[in-house]
CSV table of C-alpha atoms in Angstrom, one decimal:
chain,number,residue,atom,x,y,z
A,761,UNK,CA,-25.0,-147.6,102.6
A,762,UNK,CA,-27.6,-148.6,98.9
A,763,UNK,CA,-29.2,-146.0,96.8
A,764,UNK,CA,-32.0,-147.5,98.0
A,765,UNK,CA,-31.8,-146.2,101.5
A,766,UNK,CA,-31.9,-142.8,100.7
A,767,UNK,CA,-34.3,-142.9,98.3
A,768,UNK,CA,-37.5,-144.7,95.9
A,769,UNK,CA,-38.7,-144.0,92.7
A,770,UNK,CA,-42.1,-142.3,91.3
A,771,UNK,CA,-44.0,-142.0,88.4
A,772,UNK,CA,-42.7,-141.9,85.7
A,773,UNK,CA,-43.9,-139.6,81.9
A,774,UNK,CA,-41.5,-137.5,80.2
A,775,UNK,CA,-39.2,-137.6,77.0
A,776,UNK,CA,-35.8,-138.9,77.3
A,777,UNK,CA,-34.8,-136.5,74.9
A,778,UNK,CA,-36.5,-133.2,76.9
A,779,UNK,CA,-33.2,-134.1,79.6
A,780,UNK,CA,-30.1,-132.6,78.7
A,781,UNK,CA,-26.8,-133.4,79.9
A,782,UNK,CA,-26.0,-132.5,83.9
A,783,UNK,CA,-28.9,-129.4,84.3
A,784,UNK,CA,-29.2,-128.3,86.8
A,785,UNK,CA,-32.3,-127.2,87.4
A,786,UNK,CA,-35.5,-128.5,85.1
A,787,UNK,CA,-36.9,-124.9,84.8
A,788,UNK,CA,-37.0,-125.3,80.8
A,789,UNK,CA,-38.8,-128.5,80.7
A,790,UNK,CA,-42.1,-128.3,78.8
A,791,UNK,CA,-45.1,-127.0,80.0
A,792,UNK,CA,-47.0,-131.1,79.4
A,793,UNK,CA,-50.9,-132.1,81.0
A,794,UNK,CA,-49.5,-135.5,82.5
A,795,UNK,CA,-51.0,-135.3,86.2
A,796,UNK,CA,-48.9,-137.5,88.1
A,797,UNK,CA,-45.3,-138.2,87.6
A,798,UNK,CA,-42.1,-135.1,89.4
A,799,UNK,CA,-42.3,-133.3,91.3
A,800,UNK,CA,-40.2,-130.4,93.1
A,801,UNK,CA,-37.2,-131.6,94.5
A,802,UNK,CA,-36.7,-134.8,92.6
A,803,UNK,CA,-33.6,-136.1,90.1
A,804,UNK,CA,-34.9,-137.3,87.1
A,805,UNK,CA,-32.4,-139.6,85.2
A,806,UNK,CA,-32.6,-140.6,81.1
A,807,UNK,CA,-33.1,-144.6,81.8
A,808,UNK,CA,-32.3,-145.8,77.9
A,809,UNK,CA,-28.9,-145.4,76.9
A,810,UNK,CA,-26.9,-144.2,75.6
A,811,UNK,CA,-28.5,-141.8,77.3
A,812,UNK,CA,-27.0,-141.8,81.4
A,813,UNK,CA,-25.7,-139.1,82.1
A,814,UNK,CA,-28.5,-136.7,81.7
A,815,UNK,CA,-30.0,-136.0,85.0
A,816,UNK,CA,-32.4,-133.1,85.8
A,817,UNK,CA,-32.4,-131.4,89.5
A,818,UNK,CA,-37.1,-130.6,89.1
A,819,UNK,CA,-38.1,-127.6,90.2
A,820,UNK,CA,-41.8,-128.0,88.9
A,821,UNK,CA,-44.3,-130.5,89.6
A,822,UNK,CA,-45.0,-132.7,86.0
A,823,UNK,CA,-44.8,-136.0,83.6
A,824,UNK,CA,-42.3,-138.7,81.9
A,825,UNK,CA,-42.4,-141.2,79.9
A,826,UNK,CA,-40.9,-144.6,81.5
A,827,UNK,CA,-37.0,-144.0,79.9
A,828,UNK,CA,-37.2,-141.5,82.4
A,829,UNK,CA,-36.1,-143.0,86.2
A,830,UNK,CA,-37.6,-140.8,88.6
A,831,UNK,CA,-35.4,-140.8,92.5
A,832,UNK,CA,-37.5,-139.0,95.6
A,833,UNK,CA,-35.1,-138.0,98.3
A,834,UNK,CA,-35.8,-139.8,100.9
A,835,UNK,CA,-35.6,-140.6,105.0
A,836,UNK,CA,-32.4,-137.3,106.4
A,837,UNK,CA,-31.3,-137.3,102.6
A,838,UNK,CA,-30.7,-134.1,101.5
A,839,UNK,CA,-32.9,-134.0,98.1
A,840,UNK,CA,-29.3,-132.7,96.0
A,841,UNK,CA,-26.8,-133.9,97.6
A,842,UNK,CA,-28.7,-136.9,96.2
A,843,UNK,CA,-28.8,-135.5,92.9
A,844,UNK,CA,-24.7,-135.2,92.6
A,845,UNK,CA,-24.9,-138.8,93.5
A,846,UNK,CA,-26.3,-139.5,90.6
A,847,UNK,CA,-24.3,-137.1,89.0
A,848,UNK,CA,-21.0,-139.0,89.0
A,849,UNK,CA,-19.7,-140.9,86.7
A,850,UNK,CA,-18.7,-143.3,88.7
A,851,UNK,CA,-23.4,-144.0,88.8
A,852,UNK,CA,-23.0,-143.5,84.7
A,853,UNK,CA,-21.0,-146.1,84.6
A,854,UNK,CA,-21.9,-148.0,87.3
A,855,UNK,CA,-26.1,-148.0,84.7
A,856,UNK,CA,-24.1,-148.7,82.1
A,857,UNK,CA,-22.5,-151.4,83.3
A,858,UNK,CA,-25.6,-152.8,85.2
A,859,UNK,CA,-27.9,-152.4,81.3
A,860,UNK,CA,-30.6,-154.8,80.0
A,861,UNK,CA,-31.1,-155.9,76.3
A,862,UNK,CA,-29.1,-154.9,73.0
A,863,UNK,CA,-30.6,-152.9,70.1
A,864,UNK,CA,-31.1,-150.0,73.5
A,865,UNK,CA,-30.8,-151.1,76.4
A,866,UNK,CA,-32.3,-149.8,79.6
A,867,UNK,CA,-31.0,-149.3,82.8
A,868,UNK,CA,-31.3,-152.5,85.6
A,869,UNK,CA,-34.3,-150.9,88.2
A,870,UNK,CA,-33.0,-153.2,91.1
A,871,UNK,CA,-29.7,-153.3,89.9
A,872,UNK,CA,-29.7,-149.6,90.5
A,873,UNK,CA,-31.0,-149.3,94.0
A,874,UNK,CA,-28.5,-152.0,95.2
A,875,UNK,CA,-25.3,-148.4,93.8
A,876,UNK,CA,-22.9,-148.4,96.7
A,877,UNK,CA,-23.5,-144.4,97.9
A,878,UNK,CA,-21.7,-142.3,100.7
A,879,UNK,CA,-22.4,-142.6,103.8
A,880,UNK,CA,-22.4,-139.4,105.1
A,881,UNK,CA,-25.1,-137.4,108.1
A,882,UNK,CA,-27.7,-134.6,107.1
A,883,UNK,CA,-25.1,-132.7,107.9
A,884,UNK,CA,-22.7,-133.4,105.8
A,885,UNK,CA,-24.5,-134.0,102.9
A,886,UNK,CA,-26.1,-130.6,102.5
A,887,UNK,CA,-22.7,-129.0,103.4
A,888,UNK,CA,-22.0,-130.8,99.7
A,889,UNK,CA,-24.8,-130.0,98.0
A,890,UNK,CA,-24.8,-126.2,98.7
A,891,UNK,CA,-21.0,-126.3,98.1
A,892,UNK,CA,-21.5,-127.9,94.7
A,893,UNK,CA,-25.1,-126.2,93.7
A,894,UNK,CA,-23.1,-123.1,94.2
A,895,UNK,CA,-21.0,-123.2,91.5
A,896,UNK,CA,-23.8,-124.6,89.7
A,897,UNK,CA,-25.9,-121.6,90.9
A,898,UNK,CA,-23.2,-119.3,88.6
A,899,UNK,CA,-23.0,-121.5,85.6
A,900,UNK,CA,-26.4,-121.3,86.0
A,901,UNK,CA,-26.5,-117.3,85.8
A,902,UNK,CA,-24.1,-117.1,83.2
A,903,UNK,CA,-26.8,-119.2,80.7
A,904,UNK,CA,-28.9,-116.7,81.8
A,905,UNK,CA,-27.1,-113.9,81.2
A,906,UNK,CA,-26.0,-115.2,77.8
A,907,UNK,CA,-29.9,-115.6,76.8
A,908,UNK,CA,-30.6,-112.6,77.3
A,909,UNK,CA,-26.9,-110.6,75.8
A,910,UNK,CA,-26.9,-113.6,73.0
A,911,UNK,CA,-31.4,-112.1,72.3
A,912,UNK,CA,-29.5,-108.4,72.4
A,913,UNK,CA,-28.0,-108.0,69.8
A,914,UNK,CA,-29.7,-110.4,67.6
A,915,UNK,CA,-32.4,-107.5,68.0
A,916,UNK,CA,-30.0,-104.6,67.2
A,917,UNK,CA,-28.6,-106.9,64.3
A,918,UNK,CA,-31.8,-107.5,62.9
A,919,UNK,CA,-32.3,-103.6,63.3
A,920,UNK,CA,-29.0,-101.9,62.3
A,921,UNK,CA,-28.8,-104.2,59.8
A,922,UNK,CA,-30.7,-107.3,58.6
A,923,UNK,CA,-33.8,-105.4,58.6
A,924,UNK,CA,-33.1,-101.9,57.6
A,925,UNK,CA,-32.0,-101.7,54.4
A,926,UNK,CA,-31.9,-97.9,54.3
A,927,UNK,CA,-29.1,-96.7,56.2
A,928,UNK,CA,-26.1,-95.0,54.0
A,929,UNK,CA,-23.9,-97.7,53.2
A,930,UNK,CA,-22.8,-100.1,50.5
A,931,UNK,CA,-26.0,-102.5,49.7
A,932,UNK,CA,-25.3,-103.8,46.2
A,933,UNK,CA,-24.8,-107.4,45.1
A,934,UNK,CA,-23.3,-108.9,48.3
A,935,UNK,CA,-23.1,-112.7,49.8
A,936,UNK,CA,-22.4,-114.3,52.9
A,937,UNK,CA,-18.8,-116.1,49.9
A,938,UNK,CA,-18.0,-111.6,50.5
A,939,UNK,CA,-17.3,-111.6,53.9
A,940,UNK,CA,-16.5,-114.8,55.8
A,941,UNK,CA,-14.5,-117.5,54.2
A,942,UNK,CA,-16.6,-121.4,55.7
A,943,UNK,CA,-13.5,-123.9,56.5
A,944,UNK,CA,-14.9,-127.2,56.1
A,945,UNK,CA,-13.4,-129.6,58.4
A,946,UNK,CA,-10.9,-132.8,57.6
A,947,UNK,CA,-12.3,-136.5,57.4
A,948,UNK,CA,-10.4,-136.8,61.0
A,949,UNK,CA,-10.1,-141.0,60.5
A,950,UNK,CA,-7.7,-140.5,58.2
A,951,UNK,CA,-5.4,-138.0,61.5
A,952,UNK,CA,-5.8,-140.2,64.6
A,953,UNK,CA,-2.6,-139.0,66.9
A,954,UNK,CA,0.6,-140.1,65.9
A,955,UNK,CA,3.1,-142.5,68.9
A,956,UNK,CA,3.1,-140.0,71.9
A,957,UNK,CA,1.2,-137.1,70.9
A,958,UNK,CA,-2.1,-137.1,73.5
A,959,UNK,CA,-3.8,-136.3,70.7
A,960,UNK,CA,-6.6,-133.5,70.8
A,961,UNK,CA,-9.9,-133.4,70.6
A,962,UNK,CA,-12.3,-133.5,67.9
A,963,UNK,CA,-15.3,-131.0,66.6
A,964,UNK,CA,-17.7,-132.7,65.7
A,965,UNK,CA,-21.7,-132.4,65.2
A,966,UNK,CA,-21.9,-133.7,68.8
A,967,UNK,CA,-20.1,-131.5,70.6
A,968,UNK,CA,-21.4,-128.5,68.8
A,969,UNK,CA,-24.1,-129.5,70.3
A,970,UNK,CA,-23.6,-129.7,73.6
A,971,UNK,CA,-21.2,-126.8,73.2
A,972,UNK,CA,-18.2,-129.5,74.5
A,973,UNK,CA,-16.5,-132.1,73.8
A,974,UNK,CA,-15.8,-135.0,76.8
A,975,UNK,CA,-14.1,-138.5,77.4
A,976,UNK,CA,-16.3,-140.4,75.2
A,977,UNK,CA,-15.8,-137.5,71.6
A,978,UNK,CA,-12.3,-138.3,69.2
A,979,UNK,CA,-9.3,-137.6,68.8
A,980,UNK,CA,-6.9,-136.3,66.5
A,981,UNK,CA,-3.1,-135.3,65.5
A,982,UNK,CA,-2.3,-131.7,67.5
A,983,UNK,CA,-0.4,-131.4,64.6
A,984,UNK,CA,-2.7,-130.8,61.9
A,985,UNK,CA,-2.6,-127.6,59.5
A,986,UNK,CA,-4.3,-125.0,62.0
A,987,UNK,CA,-7.0,-123.9,60.2
A,988,UNK,CA,-8.6,-126.9,61.1
A,989,UNK,CA,-8.4,-126.4,64.5
A,990,UNK,CA,-10.2,-124.8,66.8
A,991,UNK,CA,-10.1,-122.0,69.5
A,992,UNK,CA,-12.4,-120.5,72.1
A,993,UNK,CA,-14.1,-117.5,69.9
A,994,UNK,CA,-14.4,-119.1,66.7
A,995,UNK,CA,-17.5,-119.2,64.7
A,996,UNK,CA,-19.0,-123.0,63.9
A,997,UNK,CA,-21.5,-123.9,61.5
A,998,UNK,CA,-22.7,-126.8,60.7
A,999,UNK,CA,-23.8,-127.5,57.6
A,1000,UNK,CA,-24.6,-130.6,57.7
A,1001,UNK,CA,-27.3,-133.4,59.5
A,1002,UNK,CA,-28.4,-131.0,62.7
A,1003,UNK,CA,-27.3,-127.8,61.2
A,1004,UNK,CA,-26.1,-125.3,63.8
A,1005,UNK,CA,-24.0,-121.5,64.0
A,1006,UNK,CA,-22.3,-121.2,67.7
A,1007,UNK,CA,-19.6,-119.2,69.1
A,1008,UNK,CA,-17.6,-122.5,70.3
A,1009,UNK,CA,-16.6,-121.9,74.1
A,1010,UNK,CA,-15.5,-125.9,74.3
A,1011,UNK,CA,-11.0,-125.7,74.3
A,1012,UNK,CA,-8.7,-126.6,71.8
A,1013,UNK,CA,-10.2,-128.6,69.1
A,1014,UNK,CA,-10.0,-129.8,65.2
A,1015,UNK,CA,-12.4,-129.7,63.1
A,1016,UNK,CA,-14.2,-132.6,61.3
A,1017,UNK,CA,-15.8,-132.4,58.5
A,1018,UNK,CA,-19.6,-131.4,58.2
A,1019,UNK,CA,-18.2,-128.2,60.0
A,1020,UNK,CA,-17.1,-125.1,58.7
A,1021,UNK,CA,-15.3,-122.2,60.3
A,1022,UNK,CA,-16.1,-119.1,60.2
A,1023,UNK,CA,-13.4,-116.3,59.8
A,1024,UNK,CA,-12.6,-113.2,58.5
A,1025,UNK,CA,-10.7,-110.4,57.8
A,1026,UNK,CA,-12.5,-107.4,56.4
A,1027,UNK,CA,-15.8,-107.7,60.0
A,1028,UNK,CA,-15.7,-108.1,62.1
A,1029,UNK,CA,-16.6,-111.7,64.6
A,1030,UNK,CA,-19.8,-110.5,64.8
A,1031,UNK,CA,-20.9,-108.7,61.6
A,1032,UNK,CA,-20.4,-113.1,60.3
A,1033,UNK,CA,-21.6,-114.2,63.0
A,1034,UNK,CA,-25.2,-112.8,62.8
A,1035,UNK,CA,-25.3,-113.2,59.4
A,1036,UNK,CA,-25.0,-116.6,59.1
A,1037,UNK,CA,-27.6,-116.3,61.6
A,1038,UNK,CA,-30.0,-114.4,59.6
A,1039,UNK,CA,-29.7,-117.2,57.2
A,1040,UNK,CA,-29.7,-120.4,59.4
A,1041,UNK,CA,-34.0,-121.0,58.9
A,1042,UNK,CA,-33.6,-120.4,55.3
A,1043,UNK,CA,-30.4,-123.1,54.9
A,1044,UNK,CA,-32.7,-125.7,57.5
A,1045,UNK,CA,-35.8,-125.5,54.8
A,1046,UNK,CA,-33.2,-126.5,52.3
A,1047,UNK,CA,-31.5,-129.1,53.9
A,1048,UNK,CA,-35.2,-130.8,55.0
A,1049,UNK,CA,-35.7,-130.3,51.4
A,1050,UNK,CA,-32.5,-132.2,50.3
A,1051,UNK,CA,-32.8,-135.0,52.9
A,1052,UNK,CA,-32.4,-138.1,52.2
A,1053,UNK,CA,-30.6,-140.3,54.8
A,1054,UNK,CA,-28.9,-136.7,56.3
A,1055,UNK,CA,-30.0,-132.9,54.6
A,1056,UNK,CA,-27.7,-130.6,54.2
A,1057,UNK,CA,-26.7,-127.0,52.5
A,1058,UNK,CA,-24.0,-126.9,49.6
A,1059,UNK,CA,-21.3,-124.1,49.6
A,1060,UNK,CA,-23.6,-122.0,46.2
A,1061,UNK,CA,-26.1,-121.5,49.2
A,1062,UNK,CA,-23.2,-120.0,51.0
A,1063,UNK,CA,-22.7,-117.8,47.6
A,1064,UNK,CA,-26.9,-117.3,47.4
A,1065,UNK,CA,-27.2,-115.7,50.8
A,1066,UNK,CA,-27.1,-111.8,50.2
A,1067,UNK,CA,-26.0,-109.6,53.1
A,1068,UNK,CA,-26.2,-105.6,53.3
A,1069,UNK,CA,-23.1,-104.1,54.0
A,1070,UNK,CA,-23.3,-101.1,56.0
A,1071,UNK,CA,-20.6,-97.8,55.1
A,1072,UNK,CA,-17.5,-98.4,56.9
A,1073,UNK,CA,-18.3,-95.0,59.6
A,1074,UNK,CA,-21.8,-97.1,60.0
A,1075,UNK,CA,-19.8,-100.6,61.0
A,1076,UNK,CA,-17.3,-98.6,63.1
A,1077,UNK,CA,-20.6,-97.4,65.0
A,1078,UNK,CA,-22.0,-100.3,65.3
A,1079,UNK,CA,-18.3,-101.7,66.2
A,1080,UNK,CA,-18.6,-100.1,69.8
A,1081,UNK,CA,-21.6,-101.0,71.4
A,1082,UNK,CA,-21.8,-104.4,69.7
A,1083,UNK,CA,-17.5,-105.9,69.9
A,1084,UNK,CA,-18.1,-106.1,74.4
A,1085,UNK,CA,-21.1,-107.8,74.5
A,1086,UNK,CA,-20.5,-110.4,71.9
A,1087,UNK,CA,-17.5,-109.9,74.5
A,1088,UNK,CA,-18.6,-110.9,77.6
A,1089,UNK,CA,-21.0,-113.9,75.6
A,1090,UNK,CA,-17.4,-115.4,75.1
A,1091,UNK,CA,-15.9,-114.4,78.6
A,1092,UNK,CA,-19.4,-115.5,79.9
A,1093,UNK,CA,-19.4,-119.4,78.2
A,1094,UNK,CA,-15.5,-120.2,78.3
A,1095,UNK,CA,-16.4,-118.8,82.1
A,1096,UNK,CA,-18.9,-121.6,82.2
A,1097,UNK,CA,-17.1,-124.1,81.6
A,1098,UNK,CA,-14.1,-123.6,83.4
A,1099,UNK,CA,-16.6,-123.8,86.1
A,1100,UNK,CA,-18.1,-127.4,84.5
A,1101,UNK,CA,-14.6,-128.7,84.9
A,1102,UNK,CA,-14.1,-128.3,88.8
A,1103,UNK,CA,-17.6,-129.4,89.3
A,1104,UNK,CA,-17.2,-132.6,88.0
A,1105,UNK,CA,-13.4,-133.0,89.7
A,1106,UNK,CA,-14.2,-132.2,93.0
A,1107,UNK,CA,-17.7,-133.6,93.2
A,1108,UNK,CA,-16.5,-137.5,93.0
A,1109,UNK,CA,-12.8,-136.6,95.6
A,1110,UNK,CA,-16.4,-135.5,97.9
A,1111,UNK,CA,-18.5,-138.0,97.7
A,1112,UNK,CA,-15.7,-140.8,97.9
A,1113,UNK,CA,-14.5,-138.0,101.0
A,1114,UNK,CA,-10.9,-138.5,99.7
A,1115,UNK,CA,-11.7,-134.0,99.8
A,1116,UNK,CA,-14.0,-132.3,102.8
A,1117,UNK,CA,-15.9,-129.1,102.7
A,1118,UNK,CA,-14.1,-128.5,105.7
A,1119,UNK,CA,-11.1,-128.6,103.5
A,1120,UNK,CA,-11.7,-125.2,101.6
A,1121,UNK,CA,-11.9,-123.0,105.2
A,1122,UNK,CA,-9.1,-124.2,106.2
């Protein structure tokens, strides 16, 4: 059976940049005024390399650009099953291989519609879709929880610390570099895995932005200095190009240049994380003013970024509030990584028939 047997093209008017890798629900898509394009239960995929992996399952009506393909289930095809057919890496490989063009190759629509899809009846399609979507539902729930946790922590931090210099404590001339170490990464092309070394992924700005390493990520030797190895829960700050601060939960990897690993022996991790976040907007402005090819900040900018340090007793009280929330945020993120890996492992096995939903009920 071919893709054209279960899906048709719909009109398109949304931008590729608005899509994300493996996004189950398009609820965060911008509100746009186009009157034609996609509708509820449509599947949107990017049709321009290197963004073929971007895919959304829509829960709204909107429009899209010509670089986005909108596919709509037809006949006896479960729309979510169609979404998972197109989420399979084999579809990505097929789209890439059949793409046409040189600078920015685009998928060949005729070839794409000839893609071989598994010939399951609607009952089996629904079982597969429901099983996989249960994993994605949990991932989405964890993400919503984390969005709320982060917002609550940032609000509390601003209220009690960043915007409150009246508490009983130390409010002198202290700066980001007084509360944390900002360790710049290595030029990892000089630290490739040696013979018989499996290597570990390299954390670059791309990986930080997508919160995960992938098969396309470079690899480095696992025997680099421990200062440059990143673990779950480490605070990472990209100081060049796209400036970001995040708590990494993508597993063990090597820290590339243009990224700081932010560590501290004096203060709780949440304290240095949110102080760095407080100054992020200013850092972005500094980088933008310096931008010629790729904007950046200097270490001297960290040294000029003032912080307020509460008294020990105040910090202890605040830590009792922040640390459980901060740790829950990290745990939810790690769980999402594991759930995503499970989904991506099971999806091709279910689509190929190697595994059946009935196998999980034994």
